[in-house]
GROMACS .gro file of C-alpha atoms in nm:
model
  206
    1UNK     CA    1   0.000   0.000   0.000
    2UNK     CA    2   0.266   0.205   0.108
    3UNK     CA    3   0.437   0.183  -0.206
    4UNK     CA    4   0.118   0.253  -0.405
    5UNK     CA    5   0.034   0.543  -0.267
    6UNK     CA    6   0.400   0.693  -0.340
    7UNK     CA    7   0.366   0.605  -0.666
    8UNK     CA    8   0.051   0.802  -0.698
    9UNK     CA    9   0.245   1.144  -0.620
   10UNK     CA   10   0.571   0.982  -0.791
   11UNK     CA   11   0.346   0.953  -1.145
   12UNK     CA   12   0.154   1.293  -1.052
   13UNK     CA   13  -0.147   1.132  -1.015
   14UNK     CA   14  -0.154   1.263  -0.729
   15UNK     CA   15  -0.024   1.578  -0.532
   16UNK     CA   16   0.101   1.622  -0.164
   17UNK     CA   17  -0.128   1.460   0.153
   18UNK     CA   18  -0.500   1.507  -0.047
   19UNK     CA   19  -0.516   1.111  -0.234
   20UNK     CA   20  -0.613   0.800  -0.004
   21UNK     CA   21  -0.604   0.455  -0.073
   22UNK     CA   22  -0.747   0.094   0.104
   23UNK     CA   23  -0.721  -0.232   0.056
   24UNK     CA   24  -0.946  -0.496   0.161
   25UNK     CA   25  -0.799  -0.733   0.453
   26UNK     CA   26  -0.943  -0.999   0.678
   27UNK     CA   27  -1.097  -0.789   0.931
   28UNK     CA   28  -1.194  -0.557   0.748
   29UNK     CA   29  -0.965  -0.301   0.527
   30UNK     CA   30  -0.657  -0.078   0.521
   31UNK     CA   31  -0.648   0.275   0.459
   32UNK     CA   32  -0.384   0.521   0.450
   33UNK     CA   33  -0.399   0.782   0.773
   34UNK     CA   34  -0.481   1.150   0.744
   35UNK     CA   35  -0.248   1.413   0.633
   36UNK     CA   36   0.061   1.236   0.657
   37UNK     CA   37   0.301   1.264   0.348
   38UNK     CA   38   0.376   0.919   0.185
   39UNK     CA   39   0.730   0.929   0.161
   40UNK     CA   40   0.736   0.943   0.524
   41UNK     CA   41   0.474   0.640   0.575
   42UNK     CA   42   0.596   0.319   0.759
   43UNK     CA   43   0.291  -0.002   0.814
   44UNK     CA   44   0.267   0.096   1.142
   45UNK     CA   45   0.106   0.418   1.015
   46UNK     CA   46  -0.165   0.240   0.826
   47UNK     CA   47  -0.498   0.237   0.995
   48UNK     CA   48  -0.722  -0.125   1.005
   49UNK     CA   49  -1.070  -0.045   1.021
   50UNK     CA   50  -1.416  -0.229   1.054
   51UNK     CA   51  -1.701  -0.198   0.845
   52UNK     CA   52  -1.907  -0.069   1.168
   53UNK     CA   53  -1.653   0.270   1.129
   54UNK     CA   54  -1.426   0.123   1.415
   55UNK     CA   55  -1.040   0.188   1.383
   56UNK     CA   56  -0.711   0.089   1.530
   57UNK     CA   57  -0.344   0.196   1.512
   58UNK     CA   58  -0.151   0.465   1.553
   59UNK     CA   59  -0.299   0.727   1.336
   60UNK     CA   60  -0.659   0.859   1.233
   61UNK     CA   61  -0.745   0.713   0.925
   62UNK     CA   62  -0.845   0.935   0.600
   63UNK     CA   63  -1.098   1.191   0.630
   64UNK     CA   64  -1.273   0.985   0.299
   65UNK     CA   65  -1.297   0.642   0.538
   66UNK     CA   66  -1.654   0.611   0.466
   67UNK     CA   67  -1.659   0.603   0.068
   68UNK     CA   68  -1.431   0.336   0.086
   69UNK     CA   69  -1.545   0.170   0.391
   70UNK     CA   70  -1.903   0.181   0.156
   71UNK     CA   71  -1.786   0.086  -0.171
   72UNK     CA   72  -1.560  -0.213  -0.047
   73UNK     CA   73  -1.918  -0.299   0.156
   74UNK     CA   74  -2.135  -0.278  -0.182
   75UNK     CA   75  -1.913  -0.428  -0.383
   76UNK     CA   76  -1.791  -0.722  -0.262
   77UNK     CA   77  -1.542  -0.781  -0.587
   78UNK     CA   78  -1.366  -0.485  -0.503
   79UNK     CA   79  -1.058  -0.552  -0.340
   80UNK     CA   80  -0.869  -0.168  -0.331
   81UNK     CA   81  -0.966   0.182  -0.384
   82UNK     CA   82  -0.800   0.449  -0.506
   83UNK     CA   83  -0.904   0.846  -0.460
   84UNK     CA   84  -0.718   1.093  -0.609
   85UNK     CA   85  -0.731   1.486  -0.720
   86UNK     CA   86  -0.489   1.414  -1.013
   87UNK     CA   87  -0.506   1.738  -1.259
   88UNK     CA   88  -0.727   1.672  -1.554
   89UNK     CA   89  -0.992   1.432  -1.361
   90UNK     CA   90  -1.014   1.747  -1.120
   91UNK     CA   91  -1.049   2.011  -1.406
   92UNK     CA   92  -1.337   1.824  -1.578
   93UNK     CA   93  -1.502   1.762  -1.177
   94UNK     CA   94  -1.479   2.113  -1.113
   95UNK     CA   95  -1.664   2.187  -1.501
   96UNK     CA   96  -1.891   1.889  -1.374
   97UNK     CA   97  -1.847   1.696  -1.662
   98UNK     CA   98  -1.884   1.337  -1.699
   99UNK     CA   99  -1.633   1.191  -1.959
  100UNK     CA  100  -1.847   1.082  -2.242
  101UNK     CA  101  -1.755   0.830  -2.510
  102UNK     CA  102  -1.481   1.023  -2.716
  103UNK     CA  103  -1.296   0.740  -2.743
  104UNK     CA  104  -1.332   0.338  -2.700
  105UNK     CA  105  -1.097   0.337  -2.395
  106UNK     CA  106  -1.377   0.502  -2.169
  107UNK     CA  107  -1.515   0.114  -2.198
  108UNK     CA  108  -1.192   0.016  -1.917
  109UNK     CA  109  -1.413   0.179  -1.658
  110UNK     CA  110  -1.716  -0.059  -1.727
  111UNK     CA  111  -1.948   0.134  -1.939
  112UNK     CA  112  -2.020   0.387  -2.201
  113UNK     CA  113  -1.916   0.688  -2.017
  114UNK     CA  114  -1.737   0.787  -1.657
  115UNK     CA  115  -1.964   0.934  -1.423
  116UNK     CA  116  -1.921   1.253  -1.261
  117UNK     CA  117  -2.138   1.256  -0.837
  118UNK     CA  118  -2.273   1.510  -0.754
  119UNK     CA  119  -2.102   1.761  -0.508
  120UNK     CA  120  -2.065   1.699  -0.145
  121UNK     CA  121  -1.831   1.799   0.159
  122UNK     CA  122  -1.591   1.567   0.166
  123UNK     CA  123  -1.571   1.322   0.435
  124UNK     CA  124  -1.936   1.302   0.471
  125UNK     CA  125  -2.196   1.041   0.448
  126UNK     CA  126  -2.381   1.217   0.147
  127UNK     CA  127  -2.030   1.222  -0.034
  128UNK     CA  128  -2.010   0.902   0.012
  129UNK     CA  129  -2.357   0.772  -0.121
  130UNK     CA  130  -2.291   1.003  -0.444
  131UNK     CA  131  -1.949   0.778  -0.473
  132UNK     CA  132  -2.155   0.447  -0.478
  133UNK     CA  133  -2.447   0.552  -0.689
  134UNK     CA  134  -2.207   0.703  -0.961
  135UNK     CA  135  -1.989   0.376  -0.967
  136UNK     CA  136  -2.275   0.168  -0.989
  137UNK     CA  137  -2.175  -0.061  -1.297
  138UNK     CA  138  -1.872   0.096  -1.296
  139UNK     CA  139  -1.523   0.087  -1.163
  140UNK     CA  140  -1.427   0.438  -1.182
  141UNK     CA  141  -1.650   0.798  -1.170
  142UNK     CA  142  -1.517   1.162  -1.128
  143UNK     CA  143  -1.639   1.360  -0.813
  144UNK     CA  144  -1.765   1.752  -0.863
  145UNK     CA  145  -1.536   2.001  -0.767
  146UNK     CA  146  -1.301   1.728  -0.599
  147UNK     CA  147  -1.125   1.473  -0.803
  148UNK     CA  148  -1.126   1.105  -0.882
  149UNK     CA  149  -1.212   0.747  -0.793
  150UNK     CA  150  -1.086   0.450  -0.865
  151UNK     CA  151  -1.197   0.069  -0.794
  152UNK     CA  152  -1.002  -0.279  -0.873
  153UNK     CA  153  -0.964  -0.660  -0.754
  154UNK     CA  154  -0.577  -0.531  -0.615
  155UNK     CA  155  -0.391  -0.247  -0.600
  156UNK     CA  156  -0.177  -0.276  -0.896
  157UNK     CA  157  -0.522  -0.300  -1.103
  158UNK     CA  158  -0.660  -0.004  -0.931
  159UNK     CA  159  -0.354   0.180  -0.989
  160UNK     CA  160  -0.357   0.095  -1.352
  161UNK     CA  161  -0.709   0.193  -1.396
  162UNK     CA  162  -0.662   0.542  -1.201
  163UNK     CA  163  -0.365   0.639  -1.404
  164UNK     CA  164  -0.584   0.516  -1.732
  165UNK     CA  165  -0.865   0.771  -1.660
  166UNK     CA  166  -0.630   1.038  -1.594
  167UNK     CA  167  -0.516   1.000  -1.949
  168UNK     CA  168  -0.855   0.988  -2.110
  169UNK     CA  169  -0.929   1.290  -1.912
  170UNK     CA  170  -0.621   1.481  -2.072
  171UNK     CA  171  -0.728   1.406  -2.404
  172UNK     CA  172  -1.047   1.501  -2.320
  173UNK     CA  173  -0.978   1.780  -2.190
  174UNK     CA  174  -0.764   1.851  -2.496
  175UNK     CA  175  -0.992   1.785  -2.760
  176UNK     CA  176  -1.269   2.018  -2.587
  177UNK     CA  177  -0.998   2.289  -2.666
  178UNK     CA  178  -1.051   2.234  -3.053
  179UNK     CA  179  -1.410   2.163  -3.015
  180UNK     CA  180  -1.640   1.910  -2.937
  181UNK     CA  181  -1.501   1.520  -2.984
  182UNK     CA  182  -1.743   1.317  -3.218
  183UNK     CA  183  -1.859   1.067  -2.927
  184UNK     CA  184  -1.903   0.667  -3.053
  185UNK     CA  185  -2.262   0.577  -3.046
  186UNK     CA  186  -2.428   0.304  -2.726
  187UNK     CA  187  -2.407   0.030  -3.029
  188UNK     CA  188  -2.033   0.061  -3.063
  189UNK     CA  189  -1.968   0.124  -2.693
  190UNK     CA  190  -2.180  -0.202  -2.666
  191UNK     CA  191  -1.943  -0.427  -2.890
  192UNK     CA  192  -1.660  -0.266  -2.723
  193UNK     CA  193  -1.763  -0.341  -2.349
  194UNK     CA  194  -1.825  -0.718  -2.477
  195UNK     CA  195  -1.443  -0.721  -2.656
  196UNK     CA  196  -1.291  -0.608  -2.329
  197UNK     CA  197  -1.403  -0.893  -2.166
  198UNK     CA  198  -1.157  -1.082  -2.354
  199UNK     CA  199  -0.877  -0.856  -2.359
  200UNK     CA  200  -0.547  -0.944  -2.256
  201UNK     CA  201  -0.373  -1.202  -2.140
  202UNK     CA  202  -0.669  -1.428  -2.015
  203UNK     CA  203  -0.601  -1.803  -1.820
  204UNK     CA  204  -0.556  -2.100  -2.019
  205UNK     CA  205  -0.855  -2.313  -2.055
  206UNK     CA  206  -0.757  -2.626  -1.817
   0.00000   0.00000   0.00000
């Protein structure tokens, strides 16, 4: 986790103290503690909490506990999160828009377009139920005027998948500088959301 969440200022993803991240454990989950720069992180400083809110360690976990304590409840195939205020997700928050389908990559965060919640404080419960209703069928969503989230099975997925909608975001953001991008059509966004689900390296049939 530690290492993650260096990586996440490291690839400017991320900037200072304002990203969290959890993983899902045994008893519960992992998240990173509050205001505390990465670089000077040990696991001691990591904070195990309970789905009832409940924490122990060291250090006060993230003032965003509750979006991830409630997405890693909802979704049970969720094994990290990942919240970030990386540049270009934030710029297109702030304008409130959703990233549409410019291009057939939108289709890596599980549908035809990435969401953008609705405002709320952050740290609060109503953030938090914006989080969940805007990843609903998806595994990644924009928050207004705050930044981004991302879900995965681990954190090398979710890290992959965070720095992935950063990018479309910069082109987005980009192309609304010319004008507006011709968006692909729910038929095409359909055939690509079935392709992905053979994409890659997949297991060997045994």
């Amino acid at each position: 986790m530690i290492a993650t969440a260096r990586k996440m200022n490291a690839s400017g993803l991320n900037q200072g103290t304002s990203g969290n991240l959890s993983q899902r454990v045994e008893d519960g989950f992992l998240v990173t503690p509050t205001g505390m720069d990465y670089d000077a992180l040990v696991p001691e400083d990591l904070v195990l909490m309970r789905f009832d809110g409940t924490h122990e360690g060291r250090r006060k976990p993230s003032s965003e506990w509750r979006f991830h304590r409630d997405l890693l409840a909802a979704r049970p195939e969720v094994g990290a999160v990942l919240h970030a205020h990386s540049m270009f997700c934030t710029t297109l928050a702030c304008l409130r828009r959703p990233i549409p389908s410019f291009h057939y990559m939108v289709a890596v965060a599980g549908g035809a377009d990435i969401r953008c919640a609705p405002y709320a404080t952050f740290g609060t419960e109503e953030l938090s139920r914006h989080a969940v209703a805007a990843l609903e069928g998806r595994k990644a969503c924009l928050l207004a005027n705050h930044g981004m989230l991302a879900l995965g099975g681990d954190l090398a997925g979710t890290f992959k998948l965070a720095v992935e909608v950063e990018t479309l975001a910069a082109m987005y953001w980009r192309a609304l500088q010319v004008g507006e991008p011709v968006l692909l059509d729910a038929a095409e966004m359909a055939v690509v959301l079935e392709k992905f689900k053979t994409y890659g390296q997949q297991p060997e049939p045994r």
